[in-house]
């Protein structure tokens, strides 16, 4: 400061400006300039060890080859707005020396809602100088929102109007504010502010990712356990900040992913060598397309169930990452249940690149605690194979406690997502290179890990107008994004998927979409969305050529400002030859499912494995009870969403063991699995016969994909030909199909009518009497899949004339338009704003969703539901679902007991949400446990039941949560 010619008064004033208060920074004040330099230094380490080569290249382009320096500056300058009265007055003890130095202020508003925020203050402070010294508004216009939005929301320009006196008035404040910017800029390495001017601009999606990286750098640098406060400005230097940042990075065990992944020596090595598979034609097609694309783009792979699409997608991801400078992968799955096996597959895959990378694979869903591999790697537990876990701190950290990291936050920071907590310095004891970075377990940070597997909601959350969306989006940029079972998104969720594709396209993120049953209209919409992002215009329609056959791969990318779409020009042979699947009707719309239970007994009377998939938990429970009560000689399993977490995980694993690809001699002679939609996709089991409630055609085909799935499976003679009995439907008085009420509520009448029409063609006319043996014609699977899906979603009528298809279609269309409209309220960008070049005003009227459950409600169009932990009241206290004693007040004193207790987690149906929120709360003994303190306890009385609202609920170890309407 002295070398820059600042007056002694100015030096004294700038030296007094505080950035972190002693009261909220582990008892040590931190000078504002110190925090700015700490953040810039963290950004430098992020550049060296975290950012993808692709993003570093873009920052070099817009900064004239000084990307690292520019990145450090833009991250560090974020808190310059703290040099204003509204912030400096927030802590009386810290304010006293500032006032004494001659930086004064009058009375400021005490209203928290009207208080002038330092993020916006920073934009007001910077903008006029950037416009003046950078020679215009073009560059300044996209940079100031990065400062204004660093606490999670991007304000509009209209919000940059400070209340009287809040920004600082008079020569002393003007000089101090100018000095903060100039001193920081010079200390980082620029000559002056004019020297910082970028030579180009980032695209809006890239700006969003950069904003998230600024937040990441700020959060790391705000951890007082890693960056102790320095109250003496004489102790602050950029060299010192760099040493602090290096030490903190090592202690927190942070790292990126591949770091400049080399190109495979041979085109198919990612399949044959890395994954150890003999490449199938469809897998080879996807990998070859990844090699041939001249720019990052979208790949849509359509292939039959069991074809090996996910392995092909991982191989394609390696090729794309090596070619375009990406550093990791996010694999999005439709459900928690499908995420777990994929996580284990990605772990094994990543291990082949470098064993140290295994600890950088995150599992992103609310029940990850019950995945044995996740616990082994991230929570210091023994590995499932019995080897040591490799975590030398012995699990002493409290993983969920990372959500309460000490950010050294002051009140205002706490309001914007940086919750204050006591530091936990023992988490990094004995750091090793292959130890996991627990920092990434914190709220909103999971996608920032180099490799992640989780529910598709995490991708959809990154397309919502919610606080800290930039942090989520930053976790996607620099990765290859793979979305499995992409057809599973309904019309409401599809709005967010389309929005995400648009932003990912603009950010240059390669995306691989996988499906066995994708309607052509959806494929076209996904392609158009991605290309609209690439080209930066709202309405792109680039017709997708008709594929030559099935399987097929469609690619879309932009080159020289024009859109390109290509698809498989020659028919790709499926792995298995098509085989006939016989279909028959089993008319039944009784939720009790008595006829279904009888058909199950008949189907496996001479042996075999039957899979029953129904659309309603109550119906699944009733069928199970019927089989059990009347005596069933064989293995019987029930699998649905109202099982507690531990029982569901155990039962899913057991079904995979008995019916999966490695079953071999463990496969029972006679077995029945009764399941809900959990068994519909990414459930790698092989059934001899399928009994299923009617569902939309693409989902019905997914269920059929569990039938005769694996080669070499031993089957009784009666099951040599795959058979399907379609139930959940019965003829009405006029011959029009009548559906289960639950089915109609979930799927809508139109898609069920169309499915019924297509099944009728194969199984014959639906009559009130069981048709008996399946028809000889049936469907040829997989050859008929694309044609059946196309007809199901085509505009041409396919139902008999007396089914009133046109009327049902109109009703369905009206509901779909309403659902699309509802989704648009929460989309990250409004249609009319897509062409805007900056992030200014992005969060105008944004969603208030804060928790993961609230976000899930935003992206999934359903009534909100809540998770509870089932607890049993016992004499003198409480017990967990498995009988573990908890204590008088539900006390939980170690991780093992917490695991047992959390095993009782179950999601209530939406109709119980209001009653649960009104009547349930955490047990008193959970107050000090991060995993538990906000969880609702469903306390069952000693008779095993309790009243919840108007319903009597109980939990049965086999049936799961049982709900009965209480009679008054």
mmCIF file of C-alpha atoms in Angstrom, residues 288-489:
data_model
loop_
_atom_site.group_PDB
_atom_site.id
_atom_site.type_symbol
_atom_site.label_atom_id
_atom_site.label_comp_id
_atom_site.label_asym_id
_atom_site.label_seq_id
_atom_site.Cartn_x
_atom_site.Cartn_y
_atom_site.Cartn_z
ATOM 1 C CA UNK A 288 -16.730 -44.823 -32.492
ATOM 2 C CA UNK A 289 -19.180 -41.901 -32.518
ATOM 3 C CA UNK A 290 -17.380 -40.409 -29.531
ATOM 4 C CA UNK A 291 -14.139 -40.601 -31.529
ATOM 5 C CA UNK A 292 -15.622 -39.069 -34.681
ATOM 6 C CA UNK A 293 -17.365 -35.964 -33.274
ATOM 7 C CA UNK A 294 -15.276 -32.865 -34.139
ATOM 8 C CA UNK A 295 -16.557 -30.949 -31.078
ATOM 9 C CA UNK A 296 -18.183 -31.739 -27.731
ATOM 10 C CA UNK A 297 -21.793 -32.718 -28.338
ATOM 11 C CA UNK A 298 -24.785 -34.857 -27.456
ATOM 12 C CA UNK A 299 -24.898 -38.615 -28.017
ATOM 13 C CA UNK A 300 -28.193 -40.496 -27.732
ATOM 14 C CA UNK A 301 -27.716 -44.255 -27.526
ATOM 15 C CA UNK A 302 -30.799 -46.433 -28.004
ATOM 16 C CA UNK A 303 -30.411 -50.161 -27.548
ATOM 17 C CA UNK A 304 -32.365 -53.081 -26.057
ATOM 18 C CA UNK A 305 -32.469 -53.822 -22.355
ATOM 19 C CA UNK A 306 -29.381 -55.760 -21.262
ATOM 20 C CA UNK A 307 -27.316 -54.608 -24.256
ATOM 21 C CA UNK A 308 -24.545 -53.064 -22.126
ATOM 22 C CA UNK A 309 -25.320 -49.391 -22.747
ATOM 23 C CA UNK A 310 -23.846 -48.123 -19.482
ATOM 24 C CA UNK A 311 -20.468 -49.772 -20.068
ATOM 25 C CA UNK A 312 -20.442 -48.310 -23.566
ATOM 26 C CA UNK A 313 -21.279 -44.901 -22.111
ATOM 27 C CA UNK A 314 -18.349 -45.085 -19.678
ATOM 28 C CA UNK A 315 -16.022 -46.020 -22.521
ATOM 29 C CA UNK A 316 -17.379 -43.131 -24.601
ATOM 30 C CA UNK A 317 -16.883 -40.814 -21.612
ATOM 31 C CA UNK A 318 -13.182 -41.741 -21.476
ATOM 32 C CA UNK A 319 -12.796 -40.922 -25.164
ATOM 33 C CA UNK A 320 -14.670 -37.619 -24.873
ATOM 34 C CA UNK A 321 -12.736 -36.577 -21.756
ATOM 35 C CA UNK A 322 -9.374 -37.337 -23.345
ATOM 36 C CA UNK A 323 -10.247 -35.585 -26.614
ATOM 37 C CA UNK A 324 -11.816 -32.434 -25.183
ATOM 38 C CA UNK A 325 -10.011 -31.913 -21.880
ATOM 39 C CA UNK A 326 -12.660 -32.993 -19.379
ATOM 40 C CA UNK A 327 -11.724 -34.072 -15.876
ATOM 41 C CA UNK A 328 -14.466 -36.397 -14.604
ATOM 42 C CA UNK A 329 -17.915 -37.939 -15.078
ATOM 43 C CA UNK A 330 -21.371 -37.606 -13.582
ATOM 44 C CA UNK A 331 -23.693 -40.580 -14.118
ATOM 45 C CA UNK A 332 -27.357 -39.751 -13.488
ATOM 46 C CA UNK A 333 -29.714 -42.630 -12.685
ATOM 47 C CA UNK A 334 -33.521 -42.609 -12.384
ATOM 48 C CA UNK A 335 -33.731 -43.756 -8.745
ATOM 49 C CA UNK A 336 -31.726 -44.315 -5.583
ATOM 50 C CA UNK A 337 -32.060 -48.065 -6.055
ATOM 51 C CA UNK A 338 -30.501 -47.914 -9.540
ATOM 52 C CA UNK A 339 -27.728 -45.555 -8.384
ATOM 53 C CA UNK A 340 -26.155 -48.040 -5.965
ATOM 54 C CA UNK A 341 -25.066 -50.760 -8.438
ATOM 55 C CA UNK A 342 -23.939 -48.062 -10.875
ATOM 56 C CA UNK A 343 -21.808 -46.479 -8.138
ATOM 57 C CA UNK A 344 -20.012 -49.766 -7.584
ATOM 58 C CA UNK A 345 -19.484 -50.146 -11.335
ATOM 59 C CA UNK A 346 -18.026 -46.632 -11.628
ATOM 60 C CA UNK A 347 -15.777 -47.292 -8.609
ATOM 61 C CA UNK A 348 -14.269 -50.318 -10.341
ATOM 62 C CA UNK A 349 -13.906 -48.386 -13.609
ATOM 63 C CA UNK A 350 -12.207 -45.375 -12.019
ATOM 64 C CA UNK A 351 -9.849 -47.684 -10.109
ATOM 65 C CA UNK A 352 -8.402 -48.861 -13.437
ATOM 66 C CA UNK A 353 -7.155 -45.337 -14.211
ATOM 67 C CA UNK A 354 -5.574 -44.777 -10.816
ATOM 68 C CA UNK A 355 -6.398 -46.523 -7.511
ATOM 69 C CA UNK A 356 -6.188 -43.129 -5.759
ATOM 70 C CA UNK A 357 -9.150 -41.888 -7.801
ATOM 71 C CA UNK A 358 -11.465 -44.448 -6.195
ATOM 72 C CA UNK A 359 -11.799 -42.215 -3.148
ATOM 73 C CA UNK A 360 -12.966 -39.349 -5.372
ATOM 74 C CA UNK A 361 -16.190 -41.071 -6.483
ATOM 75 C CA UNK A 362 -19.238 -39.676 -4.710
ATOM 76 C CA UNK A 363 -22.632 -41.351 -4.352
ATOM 77 C CA UNK A 364 -25.305 -38.671 -4.404
ATOM 78 C CA UNK A 365 -28.579 -39.662 -2.848
ATOM 79 C CA UNK A 366 -30.176 -39.485 0.555
ATOM 80 C CA UNK A 367 -29.624 -43.148 1.448
ATOM 81 C CA UNK A 368 -25.984 -43.494 0.469
ATOM 82 C CA UNK A 369 -25.182 -44.270 4.088
ATOM 83 C CA UNK A 370 -26.555 -47.784 3.451
ATOM 84 C CA UNK A 371 -24.243 -48.525 0.533
ATOM 85 C CA UNK A 372 -21.438 -50.676 1.910
ATOM 86 C CA UNK A 373 -18.866 -49.401 -0.600
ATOM 87 C CA UNK A 374 -19.667 -45.763 0.064
ATOM 88 C CA UNK A 375 -19.362 -46.346 3.779
ATOM 89 C CA UNK A 376 -16.055 -48.153 3.294
ATOM 90 C CA UNK A 377 -14.479 -45.354 1.291
ATOM 91 C CA UNK A 378 -16.109 -42.217 2.697
ATOM 92 C CA UNK A 379 -17.031 -43.177 6.222
ATOM 93 C CA UNK A 380 -14.100 -45.245 7.422
ATOM 94 C CA UNK A 381 -15.867 -48.637 7.558
ATOM 95 C CA UNK A 382 -14.536 -52.051 6.460
ATOM 96 C CA UNK A 383 -14.790 -52.763 2.745
ATOM 97 C CA UNK A 384 -17.483 -55.238 1.642
ATOM 98 C CA UNK A 385 -14.747 -57.610 0.449
ATOM 99 C CA UNK A 386 -13.130 -57.575 3.898
ATOM 100 C CA UNK A 387 -10.103 -55.474 3.020
ATOM 101 C CA UNK A 388 -9.167 -52.396 5.004
ATOM 102 C CA UNK A 389 -10.945 -49.216 4.086
ATOM 103 C CA UNK A 390 -7.836 -47.122 3.502
ATOM 104 C CA UNK A 391 -9.111 -44.347 5.761
ATOM 105 C CA UNK A 392 -6.466 -43.724 8.388
ATOM 106 C CA UNK A 393 -8.557 -41.460 10.552
ATOM 107 C CA UNK A 394 -10.616 -44.494 11.528
ATOM 108 C CA UNK A 395 -13.876 -42.790 10.710
ATOM 109 C CA UNK A 396 -13.472 -40.164 13.431
ATOM 110 C CA UNK A 397 -14.985 -37.508 11.202
ATOM 111 C CA UNK A 398 -18.723 -37.078 11.142
ATOM 112 C CA UNK A 399 -19.578 -37.102 7.457
ATOM 113 C CA UNK A 400 -22.907 -35.374 7.656
ATOM 114 C CA UNK A 401 -21.414 -32.786 9.931
ATOM 115 C CA UNK A 402 -19.619 -31.478 6.868
ATOM 116 C CA UNK A 403 -22.872 -29.794 5.959
ATOM 117 C CA UNK A 404 -22.121 -27.504 8.880
ATOM 118 C CA UNK A 405 -18.551 -26.641 7.918
ATOM 119 C CA UNK A 406 -17.064 -23.658 9.662
ATOM 120 C CA UNK A 407 -17.043 -20.961 7.035
ATOM 121 C CA UNK A 408 -16.132 -18.307 9.584
ATOM 122 C CA UNK A 409 -19.428 -16.769 8.612
ATOM 123 C CA UNK A 410 -20.883 -13.550 9.882
ATOM 124 C CA UNK A 411 -24.651 -13.099 10.094
ATOM 125 C CA UNK A 412 -25.078 -12.068 6.502
ATOM 126 C CA UNK A 413 -23.099 -15.030 5.209
ATOM 127 C CA UNK A 414 -25.230 -17.360 7.313
ATOM 128 C CA UNK A 415 -28.335 -16.037 5.599
ATOM 129 C CA UNK A 416 -26.882 -16.986 2.256
ATOM 130 C CA UNK A 417 -25.935 -20.601 2.815
ATOM 131 C CA UNK A 418 -22.690 -20.314 4.785
ATOM 132 C CA UNK A 419 -23.830 -21.658 8.141
ATOM 133 C CA UNK A 420 -21.480 -21.134 11.033
ATOM 134 C CA UNK A 421 -20.269 -23.996 13.178
ATOM 135 C CA UNK A 422 -17.373 -24.934 15.414
ATOM 136 C CA UNK A 423 -14.345 -25.991 13.388
ATOM 137 C CA UNK A 424 -13.441 -29.663 13.194
ATOM 138 C CA UNK A 425 -9.703 -29.769 12.731
ATOM 139 C CA UNK A 426 -9.326 -33.499 13.415
ATOM 140 C CA UNK A 427 -10.949 -34.524 10.120
ATOM 141 C CA UNK A 428 -7.691 -34.262 8.251
ATOM 142 C CA UNK A 429 -5.525 -36.221 10.677
ATOM 143 C CA UNK A 430 -2.875 -38.290 8.876
ATOM 144 C CA UNK A 431 -3.874 -37.221 5.356
ATOM 145 C CA UNK A 432 -3.140 -39.639 2.510
ATOM 146 C CA UNK A 433 -3.344 -39.080 -1.199
ATOM 147 C CA UNK A 434 -6.048 -41.734 -1.567
ATOM 148 C CA UNK A 435 -8.220 -40.500 1.295
ATOM 149 C CA UNK A 436 -11.579 -38.962 0.422
ATOM 150 C CA UNK A 437 -12.155 -35.211 0.515
ATOM 151 C CA UNK A 438 -14.898 -34.862 3.108
ATOM 152 C CA UNK A 439 -15.376 -31.225 2.123
ATOM 153 C CA UNK A 440 -17.358 -32.450 -0.875
ATOM 154 C CA UNK A 441 -19.957 -34.072 1.386
ATOM 155 C CA UNK A 442 -21.307 -30.674 2.388
ATOM 156 C CA UNK A 443 -24.613 -29.293 1.234
ATOM 157 C CA UNK A 444 -24.805 -28.506 -2.513
ATOM 158 C CA UNK A 445 -21.206 -29.666 -3.076
ATOM 159 C CA UNK A 446 -21.560 -33.302 -4.149
ATOM 160 C CA UNK A 447 -21.335 -32.621 -7.878
ATOM 161 C CA UNK A 448 -18.015 -30.834 -7.351
ATOM 162 C CA UNK A 449 -16.300 -34.188 -6.806
ATOM 163 C CA UNK A 450 -14.456 -35.381 -9.890
ATOM 164 C CA UNK A 451 -16.606 -38.480 -10.291
ATOM 165 C CA UNK A 452 -20.186 -38.782 -9.096
ATOM 166 C CA UNK A 453 -23.097 -41.186 -9.415
ATOM 167 C CA UNK A 454 -26.536 -40.151 -8.225
ATOM 168 C CA UNK A 455 -30.165 -39.679 -8.989
ATOM 169 C CA UNK A 456 -31.075 -37.602 -12.015
ATOM 170 C CA UNK A 457 -32.548 -35.029 -9.628
ATOM 171 C CA UNK A 458 -29.034 -33.635 -9.120
ATOM 172 C CA UNK A 459 -28.861 -32.807 -12.815
ATOM 173 C CA UNK A 460 -32.379 -31.372 -12.757
ATOM 174 C CA UNK A 461 -31.568 -29.259 -9.664
ATOM 175 C CA UNK A 462 -28.853 -27.591 -11.743
ATOM 176 C CA UNK A 463 -31.581 -26.363 -14.094
ATOM 177 C CA UNK A 464 -33.733 -24.684 -11.424
ATOM 178 C CA UNK A 465 -33.849 -21.004 -10.483
ATOM 179 C CA UNK A 466 -32.783 -21.744 -6.918
ATOM 180 C CA UNK A 467 -30.140 -20.372 -4.599
ATOM 181 C CA UNK A 468 -26.598 -21.621 -5.248
ATOM 182 C CA UNK A 469 -27.592 -23.231 -8.539
ATOM 183 C CA UNK A 470 -24.203 -22.008 -9.809
ATOM 184 C CA UNK A 471 -22.432 -24.353 -7.395
ATOM 185 C CA UNK A 472 -24.353 -27.331 -8.767
ATOM 186 C CA UNK A 473 -23.742 -26.260 -12.359
ATOM 187 C CA UNK A 474 -20.021 -25.769 -11.749
ATOM 188 C CA UNK A 475 -19.942 -29.421 -10.717
ATOM 189 C CA UNK A 476 -21.202 -30.446 -14.174
ATOM 190 C CA UNK A 477 -18.952 -28.246 -16.297
ATOM 191 C CA UNK A 478 -15.623 -29.958 -16.869
ATOM 192 C CA UNK A 479 -17.254 -33.403 -16.771
ATOM 193 C CA UNK A 480 -18.888 -35.787 -19.191
ATOM 194 C CA UNK A 481 -22.542 -36.190 -18.179
ATOM 195 C CA UNK A 482 -24.227 -39.575 -18.673
ATOM 196 C CA UNK A 483 -27.996 -39.889 -18.157
ATOM 197 C CA UNK A 484 -29.282 -43.461 -17.983
ATOM 198 C CA UNK A 485 -32.903 -44.511 -18.586
ATOM 199 C CA UNK A 486 -33.621 -41.042 -19.961
ATOM 200 C CA UNK A 487 -37.132 -42.073 -21.023
ATOM 201 C CA UNK A 488 -38.100 -42.281 -17.333
ATOM 202 C CA UNK A 489 -38.535 -38.485 -17.097
#
